[in-house]
GROMACS .gro file of C-alpha atoms in nm:
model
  278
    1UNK     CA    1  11.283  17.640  12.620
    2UNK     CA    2  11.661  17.771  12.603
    3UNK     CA    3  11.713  17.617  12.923
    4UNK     CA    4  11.583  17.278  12.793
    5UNK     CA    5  11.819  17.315  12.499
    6UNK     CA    6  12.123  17.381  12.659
    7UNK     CA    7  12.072  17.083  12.861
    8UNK     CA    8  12.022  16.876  12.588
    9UNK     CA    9  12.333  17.014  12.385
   10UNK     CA   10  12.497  16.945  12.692
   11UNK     CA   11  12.431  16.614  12.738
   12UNK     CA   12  12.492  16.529  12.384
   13UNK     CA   13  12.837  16.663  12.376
   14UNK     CA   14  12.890  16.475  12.719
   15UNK     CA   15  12.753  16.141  12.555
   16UNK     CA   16  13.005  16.259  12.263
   17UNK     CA   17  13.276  16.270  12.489
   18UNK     CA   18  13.214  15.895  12.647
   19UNK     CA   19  13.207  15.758  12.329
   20UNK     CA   20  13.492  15.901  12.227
   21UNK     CA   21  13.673  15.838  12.580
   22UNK     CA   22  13.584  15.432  12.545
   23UNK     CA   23  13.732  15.433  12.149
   24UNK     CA   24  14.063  15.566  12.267
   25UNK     CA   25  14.063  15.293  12.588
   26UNK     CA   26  13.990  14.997  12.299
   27UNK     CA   27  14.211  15.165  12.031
   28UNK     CA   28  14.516  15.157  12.327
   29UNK     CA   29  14.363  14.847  12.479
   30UNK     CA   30  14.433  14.685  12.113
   31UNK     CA   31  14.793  14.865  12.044
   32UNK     CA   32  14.880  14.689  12.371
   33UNK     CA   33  14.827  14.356  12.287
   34UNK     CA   34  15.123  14.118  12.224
   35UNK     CA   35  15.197  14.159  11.862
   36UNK     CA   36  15.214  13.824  11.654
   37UNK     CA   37  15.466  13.631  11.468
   38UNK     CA   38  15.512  13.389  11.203
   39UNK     CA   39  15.789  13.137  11.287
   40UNK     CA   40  16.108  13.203  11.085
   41UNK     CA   41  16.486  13.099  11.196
   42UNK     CA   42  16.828  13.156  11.035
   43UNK     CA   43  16.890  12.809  10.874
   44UNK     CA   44  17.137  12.574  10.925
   45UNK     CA   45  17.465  12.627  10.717
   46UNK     CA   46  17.756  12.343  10.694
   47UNK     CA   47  17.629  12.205  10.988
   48UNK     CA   48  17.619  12.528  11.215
   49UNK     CA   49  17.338  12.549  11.457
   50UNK     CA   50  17.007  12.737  11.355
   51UNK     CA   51  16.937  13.043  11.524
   52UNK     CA   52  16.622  13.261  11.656
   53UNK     CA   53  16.824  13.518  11.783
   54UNK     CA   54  16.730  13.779  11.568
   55UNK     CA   55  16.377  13.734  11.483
   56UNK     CA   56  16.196  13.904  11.792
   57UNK     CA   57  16.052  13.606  11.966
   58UNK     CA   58  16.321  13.405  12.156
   59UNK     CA   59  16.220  13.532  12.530
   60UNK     CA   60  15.848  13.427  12.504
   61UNK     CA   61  15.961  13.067  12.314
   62UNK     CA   62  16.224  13.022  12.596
   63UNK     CA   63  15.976  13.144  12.890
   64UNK     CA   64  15.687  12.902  12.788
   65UNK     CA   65  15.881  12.609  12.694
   66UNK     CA   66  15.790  12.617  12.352
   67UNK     CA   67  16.040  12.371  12.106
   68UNK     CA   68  16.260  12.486  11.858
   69UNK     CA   69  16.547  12.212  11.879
   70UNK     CA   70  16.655  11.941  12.037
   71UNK     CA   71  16.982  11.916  12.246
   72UNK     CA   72  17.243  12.005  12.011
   73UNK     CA   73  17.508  11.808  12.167
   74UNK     CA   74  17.342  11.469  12.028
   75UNK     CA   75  17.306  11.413  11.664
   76UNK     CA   76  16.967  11.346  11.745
   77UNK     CA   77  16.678  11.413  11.424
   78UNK     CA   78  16.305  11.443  11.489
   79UNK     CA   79  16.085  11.412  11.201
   80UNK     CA   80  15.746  11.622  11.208
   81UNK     CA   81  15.501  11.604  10.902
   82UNK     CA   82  15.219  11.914  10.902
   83UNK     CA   83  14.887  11.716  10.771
   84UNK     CA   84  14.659  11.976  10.675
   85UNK     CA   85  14.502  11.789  10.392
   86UNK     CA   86  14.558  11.466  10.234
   87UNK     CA   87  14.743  11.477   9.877
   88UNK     CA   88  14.747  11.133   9.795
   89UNK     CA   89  15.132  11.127   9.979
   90UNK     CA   90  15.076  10.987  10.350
   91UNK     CA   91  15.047  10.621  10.236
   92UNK     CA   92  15.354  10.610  10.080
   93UNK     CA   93  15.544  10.819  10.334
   94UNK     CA   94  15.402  10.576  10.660
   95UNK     CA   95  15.561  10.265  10.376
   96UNK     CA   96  15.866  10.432  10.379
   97UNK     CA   97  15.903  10.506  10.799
   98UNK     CA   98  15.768  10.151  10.844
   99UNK     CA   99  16.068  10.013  10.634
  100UNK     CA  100  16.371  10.227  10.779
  101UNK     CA  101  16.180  10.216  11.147
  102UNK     CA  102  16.217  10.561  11.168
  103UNK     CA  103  15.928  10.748  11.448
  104UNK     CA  104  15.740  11.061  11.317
  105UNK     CA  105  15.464  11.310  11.463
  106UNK     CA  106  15.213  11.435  11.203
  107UNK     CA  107  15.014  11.751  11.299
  108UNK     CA  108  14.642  11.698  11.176
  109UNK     CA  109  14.411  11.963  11.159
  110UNK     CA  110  13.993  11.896  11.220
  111UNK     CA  111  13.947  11.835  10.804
  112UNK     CA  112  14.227  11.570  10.796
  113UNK     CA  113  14.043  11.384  11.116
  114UNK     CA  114  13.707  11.416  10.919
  115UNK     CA  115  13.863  11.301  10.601
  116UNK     CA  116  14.135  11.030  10.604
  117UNK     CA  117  13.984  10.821  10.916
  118UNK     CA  118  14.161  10.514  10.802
  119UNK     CA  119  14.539  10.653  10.741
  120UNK     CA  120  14.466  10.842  11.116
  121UNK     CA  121  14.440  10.476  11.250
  122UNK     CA  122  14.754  10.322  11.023
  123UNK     CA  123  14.932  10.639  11.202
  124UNK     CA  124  14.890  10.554  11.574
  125UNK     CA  125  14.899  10.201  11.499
  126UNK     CA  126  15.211  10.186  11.385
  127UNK     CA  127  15.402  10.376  11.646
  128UNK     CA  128  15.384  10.738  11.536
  129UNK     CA  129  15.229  11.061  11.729
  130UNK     CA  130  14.943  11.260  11.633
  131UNK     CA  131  14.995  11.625  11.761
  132UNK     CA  132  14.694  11.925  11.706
  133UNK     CA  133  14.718  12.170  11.421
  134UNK     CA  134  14.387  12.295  11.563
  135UNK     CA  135  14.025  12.216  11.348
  136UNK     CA  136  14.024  12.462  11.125
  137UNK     CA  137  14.331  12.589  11.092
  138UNK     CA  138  14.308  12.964  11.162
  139UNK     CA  139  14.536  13.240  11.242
  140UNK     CA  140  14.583  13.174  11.619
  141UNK     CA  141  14.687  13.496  11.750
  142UNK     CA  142  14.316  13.638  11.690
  143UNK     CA  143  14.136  13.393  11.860
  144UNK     CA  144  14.059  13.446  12.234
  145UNK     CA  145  14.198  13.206  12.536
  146UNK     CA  146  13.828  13.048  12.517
  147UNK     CA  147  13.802  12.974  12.107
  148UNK     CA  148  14.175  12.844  12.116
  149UNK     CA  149  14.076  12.551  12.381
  150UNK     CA  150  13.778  12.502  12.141
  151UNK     CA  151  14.023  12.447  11.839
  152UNK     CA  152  14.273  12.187  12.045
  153UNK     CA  153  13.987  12.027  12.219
  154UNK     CA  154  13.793  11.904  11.923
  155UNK     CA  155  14.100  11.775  11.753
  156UNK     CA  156  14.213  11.599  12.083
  157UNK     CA  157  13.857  11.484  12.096
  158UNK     CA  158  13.792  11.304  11.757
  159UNK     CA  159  14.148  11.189  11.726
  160UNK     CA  160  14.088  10.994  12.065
  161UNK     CA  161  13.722  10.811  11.935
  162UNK     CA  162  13.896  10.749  11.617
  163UNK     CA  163  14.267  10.593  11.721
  164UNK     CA  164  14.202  10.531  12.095
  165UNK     CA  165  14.515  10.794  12.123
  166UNK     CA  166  14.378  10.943  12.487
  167UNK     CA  167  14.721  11.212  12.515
  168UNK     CA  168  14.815  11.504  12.309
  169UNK     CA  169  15.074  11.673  12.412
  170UNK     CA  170  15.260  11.827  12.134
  171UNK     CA  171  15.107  12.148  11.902
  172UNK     CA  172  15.238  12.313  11.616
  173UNK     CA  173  15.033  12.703  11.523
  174UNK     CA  174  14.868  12.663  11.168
  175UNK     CA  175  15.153  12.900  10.920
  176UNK     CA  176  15.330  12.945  11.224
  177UNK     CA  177  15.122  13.238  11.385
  178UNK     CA  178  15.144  13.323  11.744
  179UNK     CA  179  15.171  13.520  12.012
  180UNK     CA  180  15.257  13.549  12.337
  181UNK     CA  181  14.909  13.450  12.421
  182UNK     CA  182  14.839  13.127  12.198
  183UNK     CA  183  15.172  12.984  12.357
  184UNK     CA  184  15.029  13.077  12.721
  185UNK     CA  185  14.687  12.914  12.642
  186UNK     CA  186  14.807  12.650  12.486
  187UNK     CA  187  15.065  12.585  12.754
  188UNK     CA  188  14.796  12.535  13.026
  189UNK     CA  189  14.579  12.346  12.830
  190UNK     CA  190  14.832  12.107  12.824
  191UNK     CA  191  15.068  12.127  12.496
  192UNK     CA  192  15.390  12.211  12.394
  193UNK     CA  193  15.450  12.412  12.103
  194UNK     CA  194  15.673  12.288  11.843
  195UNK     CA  195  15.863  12.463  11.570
  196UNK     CA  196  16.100  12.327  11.378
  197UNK     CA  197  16.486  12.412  11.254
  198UNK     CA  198  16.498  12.222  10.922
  199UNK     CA  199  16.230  12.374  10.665
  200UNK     CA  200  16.174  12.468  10.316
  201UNK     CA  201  15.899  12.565  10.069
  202UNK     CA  202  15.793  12.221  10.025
  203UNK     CA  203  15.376  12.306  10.092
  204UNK     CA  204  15.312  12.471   9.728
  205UNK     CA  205  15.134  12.187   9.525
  206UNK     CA  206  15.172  12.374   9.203
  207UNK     CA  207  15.567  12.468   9.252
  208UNK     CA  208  15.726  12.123   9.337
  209UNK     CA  209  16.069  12.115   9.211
  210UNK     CA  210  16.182  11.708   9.183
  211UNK     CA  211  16.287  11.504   9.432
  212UNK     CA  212  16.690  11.624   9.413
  213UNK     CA  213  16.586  11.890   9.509
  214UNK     CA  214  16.396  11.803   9.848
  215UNK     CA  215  16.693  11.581   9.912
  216UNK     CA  216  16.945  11.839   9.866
  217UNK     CA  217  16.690  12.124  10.074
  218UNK     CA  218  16.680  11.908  10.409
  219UNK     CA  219  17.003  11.739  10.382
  220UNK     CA  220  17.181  12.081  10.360
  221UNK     CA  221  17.030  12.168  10.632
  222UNK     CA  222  17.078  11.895  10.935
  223UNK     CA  223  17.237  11.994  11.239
  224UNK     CA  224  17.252  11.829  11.525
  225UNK     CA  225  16.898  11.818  11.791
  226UNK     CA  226  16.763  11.921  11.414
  227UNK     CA  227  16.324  11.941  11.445
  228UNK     CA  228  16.246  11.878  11.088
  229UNK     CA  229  15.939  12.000  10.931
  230UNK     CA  230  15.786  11.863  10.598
  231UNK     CA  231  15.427  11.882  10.412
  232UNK     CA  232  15.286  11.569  10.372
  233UNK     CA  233  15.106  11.677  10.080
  234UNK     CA  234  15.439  11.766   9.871
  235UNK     CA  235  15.544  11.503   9.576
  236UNK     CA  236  15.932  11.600   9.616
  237UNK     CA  237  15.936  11.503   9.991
  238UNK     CA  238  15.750  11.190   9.937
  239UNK     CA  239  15.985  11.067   9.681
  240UNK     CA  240  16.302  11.199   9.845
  241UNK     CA  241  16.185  11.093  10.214
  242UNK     CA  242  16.392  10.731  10.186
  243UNK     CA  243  16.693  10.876  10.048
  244UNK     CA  244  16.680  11.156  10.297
  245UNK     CA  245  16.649  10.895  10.576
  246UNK     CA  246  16.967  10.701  10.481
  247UNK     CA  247  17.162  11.032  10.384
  248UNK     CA  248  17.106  11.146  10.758
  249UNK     CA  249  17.181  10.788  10.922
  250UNK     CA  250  17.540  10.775  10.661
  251UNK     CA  251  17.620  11.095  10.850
  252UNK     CA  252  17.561  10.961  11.209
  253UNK     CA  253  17.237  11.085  11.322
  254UNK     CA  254  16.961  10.875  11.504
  255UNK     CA  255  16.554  10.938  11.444
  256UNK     CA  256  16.387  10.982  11.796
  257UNK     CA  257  16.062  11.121  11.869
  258UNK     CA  258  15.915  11.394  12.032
  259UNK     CA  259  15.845  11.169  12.306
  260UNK     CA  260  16.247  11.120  12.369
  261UNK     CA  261  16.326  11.470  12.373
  262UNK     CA  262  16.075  11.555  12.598
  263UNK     CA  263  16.234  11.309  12.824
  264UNK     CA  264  16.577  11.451  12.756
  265UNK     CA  265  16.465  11.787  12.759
  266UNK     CA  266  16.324  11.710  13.106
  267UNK     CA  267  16.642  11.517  13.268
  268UNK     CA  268  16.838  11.830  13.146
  269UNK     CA  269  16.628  12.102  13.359
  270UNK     CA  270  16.628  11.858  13.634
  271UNK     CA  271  16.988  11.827  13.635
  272UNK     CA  272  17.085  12.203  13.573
  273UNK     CA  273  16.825  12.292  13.901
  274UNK     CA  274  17.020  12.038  14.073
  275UNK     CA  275  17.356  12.198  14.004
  276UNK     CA  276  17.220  12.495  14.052
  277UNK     CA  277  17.083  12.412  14.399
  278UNK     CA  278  17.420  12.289  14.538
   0.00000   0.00000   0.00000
């Protein structure tokens, strides 16, 4: 009998030991992970360039091609809207880019899809790109490689039966949340991860401060190669979006798309392999 219950307090206290062996392996296995981010940049002042120098995150943006600004050589703006939900606001913004033929990208998520079917066709039918704010809009960085193709799939999906628009290519992390793994993932499924250099609290529905003051926010802040990143569902950048637009041209910059600086972006690696090469 003392034999049998030695062996049995010996086992447990081995069993005790596994158990606590395999909760040190997944409490390391989950300090090593890549910690996350949220997206934040030094802004623009008197027309000096943005910077990401200090926030942490510039080697894994640089190493998986993720955009953060254009080249800053060319006074070259690119105008991106963040379309979680609609606000009553898109209509009048898609009036005002169809007047000063000016291109945008707006980043749906799954609800705006689902909800607004008819301004999602009025977008890719007059010219503009739809890019993937994922379906439901969650903290990236916690999702696995498998649940984030899920999230960009069913957006690609849906946005294709709904606006024939086959190709998305561009895709911006709901609040800004990632890691080194979302922009991996995301990278080989196909996108390219854009921040943005021009920003301000503009998404607070209850805090919106007149439309002086959006203009005076994003006009402060241009720079040349400047991404630009409003809320579509803010009053202020609705009514300021016009005066913003001709503010920018009076100083000399052009409106592209994400589509050009791709292309740019592109003809510039080419060409500094090349002189490298030789």
């Amino acid at each position: 009998m003392g034999r049998v219950l030695f062996l049995k307090r010996k086992i447990s206290i081995t069993t005790l030991l596994i158990v606590i062996g395999c909760c040190l392996l997944f409490v390391s296995s989950v300090l090593a992970q890549p910690g996350a981010y949220h997206f934040g940049f030094k802004k623009s002042v008197d027309g000096r360039l943005p910077s990401i120098d200090e926030e942490g995150f510039k080697d894994i943006i640089m190493k998986h091609g993720a955009l953060f600004l254009g080249d800053t050589n060319k006074k070259d703006l690119f105008l991106t809207f963040d379309n979680g939900y609609e606000n009553g606001y898109t209509t009048k913004i898609l009036d005002v880019l169809k007047n000063k033929k000016v291109p945008a990208t707006f980043f749906v998520t799954g609800h705006y899809v689902k909800d607004q079917p008819e301004l999602m066709k009025r977008i890719v039918a007059e010219g503009h790109i739809v890019g993937n704010h994922s379906w439901s809009h969650p903290d990236m960085s916690q999702l696995s490689e498998g649940q984030i193709k899920l999230e960009l799939e069913k957006v690609k999906e849906q946005v294709a039966i709904l606006t024939g628009q086959k190709e998305m290519n561009y895709l911006r992390a709901p609040r800004g949340i990632f890691n080194e793994r979302v922009l991996a993932a995301s990278k080989q499924f196909g996108y390219t991860n854009v921040f943005w250099s021009v920003a301000y609290k503009d998404w607070d529905v209850n805090a919106q401060r007149g439309t002086e003051f959006a203009y005076r926010e994003v006009i402060k802040q241009l720079h040349p190669g400047a991404i630009i990143l409003l809320h579509s569902v803010s009053k202020d950048n609705t009514e300021a979006l016009g005066s913003i637009i001709d503010e920018a041209r009076r100083q000399g910059y052009e409106f592209k798309s994400l589509d050009e600086l791709m292309i740019s972006s592109e003809l510039l690696i080419l060409r500094a392999n090349k002189e490298h090469a030789e």
